[in-house]
Tab-separated table of C-alpha atoms in Angstrom:
chain	number	residue	atom	x	y	z
A	608	MET	CA	130.048	58.556	54.470
A	609	ARG	CA	129.935	55.120	55.486
A	610	ARG	CA	130.324	55.665	58.964
A	611	PRO	CA	128.202	58.314	59.721
A	612	LEU	CA	125.483	56.393	58.292
A	613	LEU	CA	126.649	53.375	59.941
A	614	THR	CA	126.303	55.448	62.968
A	615	PHE	CA	123.234	56.551	62.486
A	616	ALA	CA	121.671	52.640	61.479
A	617	VAL	CA	122.598	52.489	65.298
A	618	LEU	CA	122.023	55.080	66.975
A	619	LEU	CA	118.362	54.027	65.453
A	620	THR	CA	118.223	50.427	66.367
A	621	LEU	CA	119.066	51.661	70.207
A	622	ALA	CA	116.838	54.229	69.688
A	623	ILE	CA	113.873	51.750	68.369
A	624	GLY	CA	114.845	49.014	70.910
A	625	SER	CA	115.063	51.236	73.935
A	626	LEU	CA	110.941	53.180	73.149
A	627	GLY	CA	110.174	49.137	72.829
A	628	ALA	CA	111.175	48.449	76.145
A	629	GLY	CA	108.249	48.395	78.889
A	630	PRO	CA	108.867	49.491	82.580
A	631	ALA	CA	110.907	46.847	84.783
A	632	ASP	CA	108.508	44.304	86.410
A	633	PRO	CA	108.909	45.927	90.675
A	634	PRO	CA	110.438	42.792	93.107
A	635	PRO	CA	108.130	40.510	94.311
A	636	LEU	CA	105.981	42.438	97.943
A	637	PRO	CA	108.341	40.208	100.035
A	638	ASP	CA	111.171	41.892	98.790
A	639	ARG	CA	109.957	45.881	99.354
A	640	MET	CA	109.154	44.715	103.305
A	641	ALA	CA	111.020	46.060	106.058
A	642	ASP	CA	111.038	42.298	107.450
A	643	THR	CA	109.306	39.026	106.609
A	644	GLY	CA	109.998	37.037	109.853
A	645	GLY	CA	112.967	35.401	109.366
A	646	GLY	CA	111.619	32.398	107.414
A	647	SER	CA	111.531	31.113	104.026
A	648	GLN	CA	107.228	31.129	103.756
A	649	LEU	CA	105.412	34.207	103.977
A	650	ILE	CA	101.686	35.091	103.507
A	651	THR	CA	100.689	38.700	102.594
A	652	ALA	CA	97.052	40.124	103.721
A	653	GLU	CA	97.250	43.730	101.261
A	654	ALA	CA	94.079	46.306	101.285
A	655	PRO	CA	94.157	48.851	99.208
A	656	ASP	CA	93.702	51.699	101.518
A	657	THR	CA	91.862	51.770	105.526
A	658	GLY	CA	88.951	52.049	104.042
A	659	SER	CA	88.703	48.830	102.271
A	660	THR	CA	86.997	45.632	103.128
A	661	THR	CA	88.570	43.499	100.669
A	662	GLY	CA	92.188	42.804	99.376
A	663	THR	CA	94.398	39.963	98.741
A	664	VAL	CA	95.933	37.343	100.710
A	665	THR	CA	98.981	35.762	98.590
A	666	TRP	CA	101.199	33.204	99.695
A	667	TRP	CA	105.126	33.355	99.177
A	668	GLU	CA	108.354	30.708	99.117
A	669	ARG	CA	111.685	31.713	99.381
A	670	ARG	CA	112.974	29.252	95.978
A	671	GLY	CA	116.397	29.561	94.730
A	672	GLY	CA	117.246	32.849	96.278
A	673	GLY	CA	113.717	34.748	95.977
A	674	TRP	CA	109.924	34.928	96.667
A	675	VAL	CA	108.203	32.922	94.458
A	676	ALA	CA	104.288	33.025	94.821
A	677	ALA	CA	103.001	30.108	95.629
A	678	GLY	CA	99.325	31.105	95.589
A	679	SER	CA	96.806	34.265	96.069
A	680	ALA	CA	93.237	34.768	96.803
A	681	PRO	CA	90.690	37.282	97.032
A	682	ALA	CA	90.770	38.613	100.788
A	683	ARG	CA	88.173	40.716	103.556
A	684	PHE	CA	89.538	42.144	106.161
A	685	GLY	CA	87.383	44.221	108.959
A	686	ALA	CA	83.720	45.871	108.030
A	687	ASN	CA	86.160	49.062	109.452
A	688	GLY	CA	89.400	48.432	107.015
A	689	PRO	CA	92.366	48.041	108.793
A	690	ALA	CA	94.128	49.718	111.044
A	691	GLU	CA	97.584	50.256	112.630
A	692	GLY	CA	98.254	47.383	115.305
A	693	ALA	CA	99.884	48.504	117.971
A	694	SER	CA	97.213	51.237	119.159
A	695	ARG	CA	94.358	48.874	117.310
A	696	GLU	CA	91.349	48.764	120.213
A	697	GLN	CA	88.763	46.111	120.738
A	698	GLY	CA	85.645	46.189	119.540
A	699	THR	CA	86.288	48.212	116.690
A	700	SER	CA	85.823	46.311	113.994
A	701	THR	CA	89.272	46.567	112.153
A	702	THR	CA	91.744	44.319	111.283
A	703	PRO	CA	95.324	45.268	112.612
A	704	THR	CA	98.400	45.890	110.398
A	705	GLY	CA	101.197	44.276	110.982
A	706	LEU	CA	103.979	41.323	111.192
A	707	TYR	CA	102.549	38.106	113.709
A	708	ASP	CA	103.891	35.138	113.987
A	709	LEU	CA	100.915	31.621	112.852
A	710	PRO	CA	101.005	29.743	116.418
A	711	TYR	CA	98.334	26.599	115.334
A	712	ALA	CA	95.649	25.702	113.329
A	713	PHE	CA	92.233	25.146	114.430
A	714	GLY	CA	88.888	24.099	112.812
A	715	ILE	CA	85.242	22.337	113.096
A	716	GLU	CA	86.295	20.406	109.715
A	717	GLU	CA	89.152	18.149	109.449
A	718	ALA	CA	92.701	19.291	108.894
A	719	PRO	CA	93.394	19.325	104.953
A	720	THR	CA	94.924	16.813	103.480
A	721	GLY	CA	99.218	17.367	104.229
A	722	THR	CA	98.766	19.609	106.775
A	723	ARG	CA	101.980	19.953	108.901
A	724	TYR	CA	100.764	22.718	111.405
A	725	SER	CA	99.338	21.649	114.769
A	726	TYR	CA	95.873	21.350	114.553
A	727	ARG	CA	93.212	21.592	117.352
A	728	LYS	CA	89.645	20.320	116.537
A	729	VAL	CA	86.521	22.395	117.778
A	730	ASN	CA	84.011	20.478	119.782
A	731	GLU	CA	81.757	22.483	121.617
A	732	ASP	CA	83.501	22.796	124.480
A	733	SER	CA	86.063	25.077	122.368
A	734	TRP	CA	85.506	28.919	123.223
A	735	TRP	CA	88.010	31.623	122.718
A	736	CYS	CA	87.745	34.106	125.312
A	737	GLN	CA	87.864	38.188	124.766
A	738	ASP	CA	86.417	38.964	128.041
A	739	ASN	CA	89.500	41.801	129.520
A	740	ALA	CA	88.672	40.892	132.992
A	741	SER	CA	89.443	36.927	132.382
A	742	GLY	CA	92.552	35.497	133.577
A	743	ALA	CA	92.534	33.234	129.795
A	744	TYR	CA	92.198	36.396	127.817
A	745	ASN	CA	93.003	36.350	123.981
A	746	ARG	CA	93.311	32.824	124.858
A	747	TRP	CA	91.394	29.091	123.281
A	748	VAL	CA	89.392	27.555	126.910
A	749	GLU	CA	88.056	24.181	127.172
A	750	PRO	CA	85.577	24.450	128.659
A	751	ARG	CA	85.222	27.999	129.174
A	752	PRO	CA	86.264	29.457	131.762
A	753	ALA	CA	83.839	31.012	135.237
A	754	ASP	CA	86.370	34.178	135.155
A	755	CYS	CA	85.247	34.656	130.957
A	756	ARG	CA	81.843	35.614	130.641
A	757	ALA	CA	80.090	33.549	127.354
A	758	GLU	CA	78.747	37.072	126.162
A	759	GLU	CA	82.650	38.307	126.327
A	760	ALA	CA	83.735	34.917	123.892
A	761	GLU	CA	83.155	33.529	121.254
A	762	HIS	CA	81.853	29.556	121.200
A	763	LEU	CA	84.104	28.066	118.081
A	764	VAL	CA	81.026	25.330	117.189
A	765	SER	CA	78.842	28.129	116.201
A	766	TYR	CA	80.822	29.697	113.697
A	767	GLY	CA	80.412	26.689	111.314
A	768	THR	CA	81.663	28.353	107.792
A	769	GLN	CA	84.026	30.667	108.990
A	770	TYR	CA	85.647	28.461	111.304
A	771	ALA	CA	85.756	25.323	108.922
A	772	ARG	CA	89.472	25.697	109.208
A	773	ALA	CA	91.576	28.982	110.189
A	774	LEU	CA	94.994	29.740	111.308
A	775	VAL	CA	95.784	32.341	114.600
A	776	ILE	CA	97.352	35.217	113.637
A	777	GLY	CA	99.787	35.720	116.814
A	778	PHE	CA	98.389	39.147	116.957
A	779	ASN	CA	98.562	40.376	120.727
A	780	TYR	CA	98.250	37.049	121.862
A	781	ASP	CA	102.800	36.521	123.712
A	782	ARG	CA	101.468	39.001	125.872
A	783	PRO	CA	97.916	40.353	125.599
A	784	VAL	CA	97.476	43.944	126.373
A	785	ARG	CA	93.943	43.991	127.522
A	786	GLY	CA	91.651	46.192	125.315
A	787	ARG	CA	94.187	46.108	122.318
A	788	GLY	CA	91.511	43.093	121.073
A	789	ALA	CA	91.370	39.119	120.426
A	790	GLY	CA	90.819	36.483	118.317
A	791	ILE	CA	92.180	38.083	115.498
A	792	PHE	CA	92.028	34.821	112.697
A	793	LEU	CA	92.717	33.767	109.050
A	794	HIS	CA	89.443	32.065	108.452
A	795	VAL	CA	87.340	30.989	105.738
A	796	ASN	CA	84.466	33.570	104.295
A	797	GLY	CA	81.998	34.082	106.092
A	798	ARG	CA	79.312	36.725	104.525
A	799	GLY	CA	80.876	40.003	103.889
A	800	ALA	CA	83.466	41.854	105.716
A	801	THR	CA	84.911	40.574	109.179
A	802	ALA	CA	84.908	41.736	112.635
A	803	GLY	CA	88.740	41.912	112.487
A	804	CYS	CA	89.809	39.098	110.853
A	805	VAL	CA	91.240	38.020	107.422
A	806	SER	CA	89.106	35.832	105.275
A	807	VAL	CA	89.164	33.532	101.955
A	808	PRO	CA	87.527	31.148	100.253
A	809	ALA	CA	87.210	27.767	101.640
A	810	ASP	CA	89.368	26.165	99.329
A	811	ALA	CA	92.369	28.691	99.423
A	812	MET	CA	92.295	28.674	103.233
A	813	ALA	CA	92.353	24.679	102.503
A	814	GLU	CA	94.800	25.060	100.083
A	815	ILE	CA	97.242	27.196	102.966
A	816	LEU	CA	96.737	25.005	105.489
A	817	ALA	CA	98.242	21.978	103.110
A	818	TRP	CA	100.996	24.679	101.931
A	819	ALA	CA	102.251	26.038	105.490
A	820	ASP	CA	105.150	24.455	107.149
A	821	PRO	CA	105.718	25.411	110.879
A	822	GLU	CA	109.768	24.238	109.888
A	823	ARG	CA	109.193	26.847	107.889
A	824	ASP	CA	108.332	30.130	110.056
A	825	PRO	CA	105.624	31.309	108.333
A	826	HIS	CA	103.954	34.776	109.108
A	827	ILE	CA	101.786	36.722	108.028
A	828	ALA	CA	101.876	40.519	106.708
A	829	ILE	CA	98.976	42.564	106.635
A	830	GLY	CA	99.000	46.165	105.336
A	831	THR	CA	97.729	48.771	103.046
A	832	SER	CA	98.911	48.938	99.424
A	833	SER	CA	100.589	53.074	100.862
A	834	GLY	CA	100.399	55.340	103.354
A	835	PRO	CA	101.364	55.082	107.194
A	836	THR	CA	100.189	50.629	107.454
A	837	ALA	CA	101.598	50.123	103.666
A	838	ILE	CA	102.671	46.436	103.790
A	839	THR	CA	106.082	47.215	103.088
A	840	ARG	CA	106.592	49.077	106.318
A	841	TYR	CA	106.400	45.356	108.614
């Protein structure tokens, strides 16, 4: 009788152990993505769905062969939520989903201590051209050229809160497609949803700029938690 009793005790112990074990933690978000840009730093901007104007920005880095979250903050998106970047239309107040590089930083305020990114200081002559008829479409211009109408451009110094500090998101930047959209940034929160950018609290923006290292080739991935615009697709 001793052996059956021992077997029963072993089985009972295993059963109790399996009942107490919770589900395994999912892999970090970057490990579930189709692409992270090839660098060792990544920013993710994730909204619950395409109707959401809020979500989460997390900045990640590779440590010891794996992705680790270096920080996180609540995020805001366009007033009409995220939309597929490859087919987005200008003027829709949507935030383009996809994976993008981060060409440079800029701001009205000084760069945070420790900033390694190229940081362009905003002045009275600084504009971002969004005029589809201009040769400077989707570019910083200083001063504003004659073919870029003022009503079709952002006078950067006029956005003292949002553009206190920002990172340019490389959406439609290298080879701009007219009508796709211009002036998409990661910037400081304004009063509410954005016109298409991603925004975070001021302290988070300062932390991201002090953390981001261009030698580690950081990218930003923007997307939803699931569906056709799921962040894991990019």
